[in-house]
Tab-separated table of N, CA and C in Angstrom:
chain	number	residue	atom	x	y	z
P	1	UNK	N	-4.451	-1.542	5.994
P	1	UNK	CA	-3.654	-1.121	4.865
P	1	UNK	C	-3.843	-2.128	3.747
P	2	UNK	N	-4.118	-1.692	2.536
P	2	UNK	CA	-4.245	-2.642	1.421
P	2	UNK	C	-2.948	-3.436	1.255
P	3	UNK	N	-3.074	-4.738	1.114
P	3	UNK	CA	-1.898	-5.566	0.969
P	3	UNK	C	-2.269	-6.915	0.389
P	4	UNK	N	-1.254	-7.681	0.028
P	4	UNK	CA	-1.440	-9.028	-0.517
P	4	UNK	C	-0.699	-10.004	0.383
P	5	UNK	N	-1.343	-11.106	0.735
P	5	UNK	CA	-0.717	-12.110	1.580
P	5	UNK	C	-0.791	-13.447	0.862
P	6	UNK	N	0.318	-14.152	0.860
P	6	UNK	CA	0.357	-15.480	0.230
P	6	UNK	C	0.662	-16.522	1.299
P	7	UNK	N	0.162	-17.721	1.089
P	7	UNK	CA	0.490	-18.812	1.996
P	7	UNK	C	1.956	-19.195	1.860
P	8	UNK	N	2.466	-19.853	2.851
P	8	UNK	CA	3.866	-20.268	2.850
P	8	UNK	C	4.063	-21.427	1.876
P	9	UNK	N	5.188	-21.431	1.185
P	9	UNK	CA	5.500	-22.523	0.256
P	9	UNK	C	5.819	-23.791	1.040
P	10	UNK	N	5.247	-24.927	0.631
P	10	UNK	CA	5.525	-26.194	1.329
P	10	UNK	C	7.019	-26.525	1.372
P	11	UNK	N	7.781	-26.064	0.398
P	11	UNK	CA	9.222	-26.352	0.399
P	11	UNK	C	9.930	-25.707	1.586
P	12	UNK	N	9.308	-24.683	2.183
P	12	UNK	CA	9.897	-24.015	3.340
P	12	UNK	C	9.391	-24.576	4.668
P	13	UNK	N	8.393	-25.457	4.597
P	13	UNK	CA	7.795	-26.000	5.826
P	13	UNK	C	7.848	-27.532	5.855
P	14	UNK	N	8.866	-28.084	5.229
P	14	UNK	CA	9.042	-29.547	5.172
P	14	UNK	C	7.808	-30.256	4.630
P	15	UNK	N	7.197	-29.663	3.609
P	15	UNK	CA	6.054	-30.281	2.946
P	15	UNK	C	4.700	-29.975	3.556
P	16	UNK	N	4.689	-29.371	4.744
P	16	UNK	CA	3.410	-29.037	5.372
P	16	UNK	C	2.837	-27.793	4.719
P	17	UNK	N	1.538	-27.768	4.578
P	17	UNK	CA	0.869	-26.599	4.025
P	17	UNK	C	0.434	-25.706	5.180
P	18	UNK	N	0.839	-24.448	5.138
P	18	UNK	CA	0.493	-23.488	6.179
P	18	UNK	C	-0.399	-22.426	5.548
P	19	UNK	N	-1.586	-22.270	6.086
P	19	UNK	CA	-2.529	-21.285	5.558
P	19	UNK	C	-2.035	-19.876	5.833
P	20	UNK	N	-2.413	-18.970	4.998
P	20	UNK	CA	-1.988	-17.577	5.158
P	20	UNK	C	-2.569	-16.931	6.409
P	21	UNK	N	-3.610	-17.538	6.986
P	21	UNK	CA	-4.217	-16.983	8.203
P	21	UNK	C	-3.620	-17.581	9.472
P	22	UNK	N	-2.670	-18.496	9.336
P	22	UNK	CA	-2.111	-19.179	10.499
P	22	UNK	C	-1.281	-18.268	11.396
P	23	UNK	N	-0.572	-17.321	10.835
P	23	UNK	CA	0.349	-16.492	11.619
P	23	UNK	C	0.224	-15.018	11.257
P	24	UNK	N	-0.944	-14.424	11.432
P	24	UNK	CA	-1.059	-13.020	11.046
P	24	UNK	C	-0.317	-12.102	12.017
P	25	UNK	N	0.335	-11.126	11.472
P	25	UNK	CA	1.027	-10.116	12.270
P	25	UNK	C	0.917	-8.803	11.506
P	26	UNK	N	0.234	-7.841	12.064
P	26	UNK	CA	0.034	-6.573	11.386
P	26	UNK	C	0.740	-5.464	12.148
P	27	UNK	N	1.528	-4.718	11.453
P	27	UNK	CA	2.200	-3.554	12.007
P	27	UNK	C	1.709	-2.375	11.196
P	28	UNK	N	1.182	-1.380	11.857
P	28	UNK	CA	0.611	-0.252	11.135
P	28	UNK	C	1.146	1.051	11.698
P	29	UNK	N	1.121	2.052	10.878
P	29	UNK	CA	1.579	3.373	11.259
P	29	UNK	C	0.445	4.128	11.934
P	30	UNK	N	0.758	4.956	12.924
P	30	UNK	CA	-0.250	5.764	13.595
P	30	UNK	C	-0.865	6.732	12.582
P	31	UNK	N	-2.177	6.921	12.598
P	31	UNK	CA	-2.833	7.791	11.608
P	31	UNK	C	-2.300	9.220	11.554
P	32	UNK	N	-1.766	9.726	12.647
P	32	UNK	CA	-1.288	11.112	12.637
P	32	UNK	C	0.178	11.245	12.213
P	33	UNK	N	0.818	10.110	11.885
P	33	UNK	CA	2.224	10.146	11.480
P	33	UNK	C	2.372	10.877	10.146
P	34	UNK	N	3.235	11.903	10.082
P	34	UNK	CA	3.406	12.638	8.824
P	34	UNK	C	4.316	11.881	7.860
P	35	UNK	N	3.880	11.785	6.619
P	35	UNK	CA	4.686	11.148	5.576
P	35	UNK	C	5.582	12.213	4.960
P	36	UNK	N	6.863	12.003	5.044
P	36	UNK	CA	7.815	12.996	4.548
P	36	UNK	C	8.682	12.398	3.452
P	37	UNK	N	9.016	13.221	2.498
P	37	UNK	CA	9.895	12.814	1.417
P	37	UNK	C	11.305	12.610	1.964
P	38	UNK	N	12.035	11.626	1.442
P	38	UNK	CA	13.419	11.441	1.889
P	38	UNK	C	14.240	12.709	1.668
P	39	UNK	N	15.198	12.938	2.550
P	39	UNK	CA	16.058	14.116	2.425
P	39	UNK	C	16.697	14.156	1.039
P	40	UNK	N	16.629	15.318	0.405
P	40	UNK	CA	17.209	15.485	-0.918
P	40	UNK	C	16.337	14.967	-2.051
P	41	UNK	N	15.193	14.357	-1.710
P	41	UNK	CA	14.306	13.821	-2.741
P	41	UNK	C	13.471	14.904	-3.395
P	42	UNK	N	13.017	14.627	-4.589
P	42	UNK	CA	12.136	15.548	-5.299
P	42	UNK	C	10.839	14.816	-5.618
P	43	UNK	N	9.733	15.490	-5.408
P	43	UNK	CA	8.413	14.875	-5.586
P	43	UNK	C	8.257	14.206	-6.948
P	44	UNK	N	8.627	14.883	-8.009
P	44	UNK	CA	8.468	14.312	-9.355
P	44	UNK	C	9.234	13.000	-9.506
P	45	UNK	N	10.433	12.947	-8.942
P	45	UNK	CA	11.239	11.726	-9.035
P	45	UNK	C	10.591	10.592	-8.250
P	46	UNK	N	10.068	10.900	-7.072
P	46	UNK	CA	9.414	9.881	-6.250
P	46	UNK	C	8.157	9.375	-6.957
P	47	UNK	N	7.350	10.275	-7.469
P	47	UNK	CA	6.100	9.879	-8.136
P	47	UNK	C	6.366	9.081	-9.406
P	48	UNK	N	7.423	9.394	-10.124
P	48	UNK	CA	7.739	8.680	-11.363
P	48	UNK	C	8.091	7.218	-11.089
P	49	UNK	N	8.648	6.939	-9.921
P	49	UNK	CA	9.011	5.558	-9.578
P	49	UNK	C	7.791	4.717	-9.236
P	50	UNK	N	6.671	5.344	-8.937
P	50	UNK	CA	5.482	4.611	-8.518
P	50	UNK	C	4.472	4.393	-9.627
P	51	UNK	N	4.873	4.551	-10.883
P	51	UNK	CA	3.929	4.394	-11.991
P	51	UNK	C	3.664	2.917	-12.268
P	52	UNK	N	2.395	2.561	-12.335
P	52	UNK	CA	1.984	1.194	-12.632
P	52	UNK	C	0.556	1.225	-13.152
P	53	UNK	N	0.256	0.329	-14.053
P	53	UNK	CA	-1.115	0.247	-14.559
P	53	UNK	C	-2.009	-0.544	-13.604
P	54	UNK	N	-1.418	-1.115	-12.546
P	54	UNK	CA	-2.170	-1.960	-11.617
P	54	UNK	C	-2.675	-1.225	-10.383
P	55	UNK	N	-2.142	-0.039	-10.112
P	55	UNK	CA	-2.565	0.717	-8.938
P	55	UNK	C	-2.798	2.174	-9.315
P	56	UNK	N	-3.669	2.866	-8.591
P	56	UNK	CA	-3.881	4.290	-8.857
P	56	UNK	C	-2.581	5.070	-8.661
P	57	UNK	N	-2.380	6.117	-9.423
P	57	UNK	CA	-1.137	6.892	-9.307
P	57	UNK	C	-0.905	7.406	-7.882
P	58	UNK	N	0.338	7.297	-7.447
P	58	UNK	CA	0.710	7.746	-6.111
P	58	UNK	C	0.407	9.225	-5.909
P	59	UNK	N	0.593	10.022	-6.952
P	59	UNK	CA	0.352	11.457	-6.855
P	59	UNK	C	-1.089	11.820	-6.568
P	60	UNK	N	-2.020	10.909	-6.836
P	60	UNK	CA	-3.430	11.145	-6.535
P	60	UNK	C	-3.774	10.718	-5.109
P	61	UNK	N	-2.848	10.031	-4.459
P	61	UNK	CA	-3.087	9.550	-3.095
P	61	UNK	C	-2.193	10.266	-2.088
P	62	UNK	N	-0.938	10.481	-2.434
P	62	UNK	CA	-0.006	11.230	-1.592
P	62	UNK	C	0.040	12.638	-2.159
P	63	UNK	N	-0.722	13.521	-1.562
P	63	UNK	CA	-0.944	14.836	-2.159
P	63	UNK	C	0.091	15.881	-1.790
P	64	UNK	N	0.790	15.704	-0.656
P	64	UNK	CA	1.788	16.696	-0.266
P	64	UNK	C	2.725	16.135	0.802
P	65	UNK	N	3.922	16.678	0.847
P	65	UNK	CA	4.894	16.301	1.852
P	65	UNK	C	4.335	16.673	3.223
P	66	UNK	N	4.377	15.756	4.174
P	66	UNK	CA	3.827	16.003	5.497
P	66	UNK	C	2.391	15.523	5.662
P	67	UNK	N	1.780	15.013	4.582
P	67	UNK	CA	0.424	14.468	4.672
P	67	UNK	C	0.424	13.364	5.725
P	68	UNK	N	-0.606	13.296	6.550
P	68	UNK	CA	-0.648	12.251	7.572
P	68	UNK	C	-0.927	10.896	6.932
P	69	UNK	N	-0.462	9.858	7.617
P	69	UNK	CA	-0.703	8.504	7.132
P	69	UNK	C	-2.200	8.229	7.027
P	70	UNK	N	-2.970	8.715	8.000
P	70	UNK	CA	-4.425	8.509	7.975
P	70	UNK	C	-5.070	9.131	6.752
P	71	UNK	N	-4.664	10.349	6.404
P	71	UNK	CA	-5.207	11.002	5.199
P	71	UNK	C	-4.784	10.257	3.945
P	72	UNK	N	-3.520	9.812	3.916
P	72	UNK	CA	-3.028	9.050	2.772
P	72	UNK	C	-3.801	7.746	2.617
P	73	UNK	N	-4.026	7.057	3.736
P	73	UNK	CA	-4.745	5.793	3.692
P	73	UNK	C	-6.176	5.993	3.199
P	74	UNK	N	-6.858	7.030	3.707
P	74	UNK	CA	-8.221	7.311	3.250
P	74	UNK	C	-8.258	7.614	1.761
P	75	UNK	N	-7.316	8.423	1.285
P	75	UNK	CA	-7.255	8.748	-0.141
P	75	UNK	C	-6.956	7.501	-0.966
P	76	UNK	N	-6.099	6.632	-0.434
P	76	UNK	CA	-5.758	5.399	-1.152
P	76	UNK	C	-6.974	4.497	-1.293
P	77	UNK	N	-7.720	4.305	-0.204
P	77	UNK	CA	-8.925	3.478	-0.285
P	77	UNK	C	-9.910	4.055	-1.299
P	78	UNK	N	-10.145	5.366	-1.249
P	78	UNK	CA	-11.070	5.986	-2.210
P	78	UNK	C	-10.624	5.758	-3.642
P	79	UNK	N	-9.356	5.990	-3.918
P	79	UNK	CA	-8.845	5.839	-5.285
P	79	UNK	C	-8.882	4.386	-5.739
P	80	UNK	N	-8.560	3.433	-4.850
P	80	UNK	CA	-8.610	2.020	-5.236
P	80	UNK	C	-10.029	1.611	-5.594
P	81	UNK	N	-11.023	2.051	-4.811
P	81	UNK	CA	-12.405	1.708	-5.130
P	81	UNK	C	-12.853	2.363	-6.430
P	82	UNK	N	-12.483	3.616	-6.640
P	82	UNK	CA	-12.806	4.292	-7.909
P	82	UNK	C	-12.114	3.581	-9.070
P	83	UNK	N	-10.869	3.185	-8.866
P	83	UNK	CA	-10.068	2.506	-9.887
P	83	UNK	C	-10.740	1.182	-10.257
P	84	UNK	N	-11.168	0.423	-9.247
P	84	UNK	CA	-11.808	-0.874	-9.480
P	84	UNK	C	-13.146	-0.712	-10.182
P	85	UNK	N	-13.910	0.327	-9.821
P	85	UNK	CA	-15.209	0.547	-10.450
P	85	UNK	C	-15.066	0.872	-11.931
P	86	UNK	N	-14.028	1.627	-12.286
P	86	UNK	CA	-13.796	1.964	-13.702
P	86	UNK	C	-13.418	0.745	-14.519
P	87	UNK	N	-12.754	-0.222	-13.886
P	87	UNK	CA	-12.285	-1.421	-14.583
P	87	UNK	C	-13.429	-2.383	-14.918
P	88	UNK	N	-14.557	-2.237	-14.230
P	88	UNK	CA	-15.674	-3.181	-14.436
P	88	UNK	C	-16.499	-2.849	-15.624
C-alpha cells in the first residue's frame, strides 16, 4: 500500500536515533475485501473530502461502492504512476 514512513524523533527515544526500518509492521487488507461507503454516506460527499493537488482524485481510484481492495489498490498504483509521469 502506498504510504509514508518517518523515523522516530530522538525526543521520544531519549536522544537515540531510531531508523524507520528498525520496527516495520505492516497490516494490510485482504485483496477481496469489499470497500463500502459508511452507512448514510453519499459518494459525492466522500469524494469531495479527498480533494488534494498532491494525490490523484479518489473518484478515479475508488470507482464504485463494493469495489474490492485489490482492484482499488491496482487502480491507485496506476493513477499514481500516471500522475507522477505528468508532473515530470
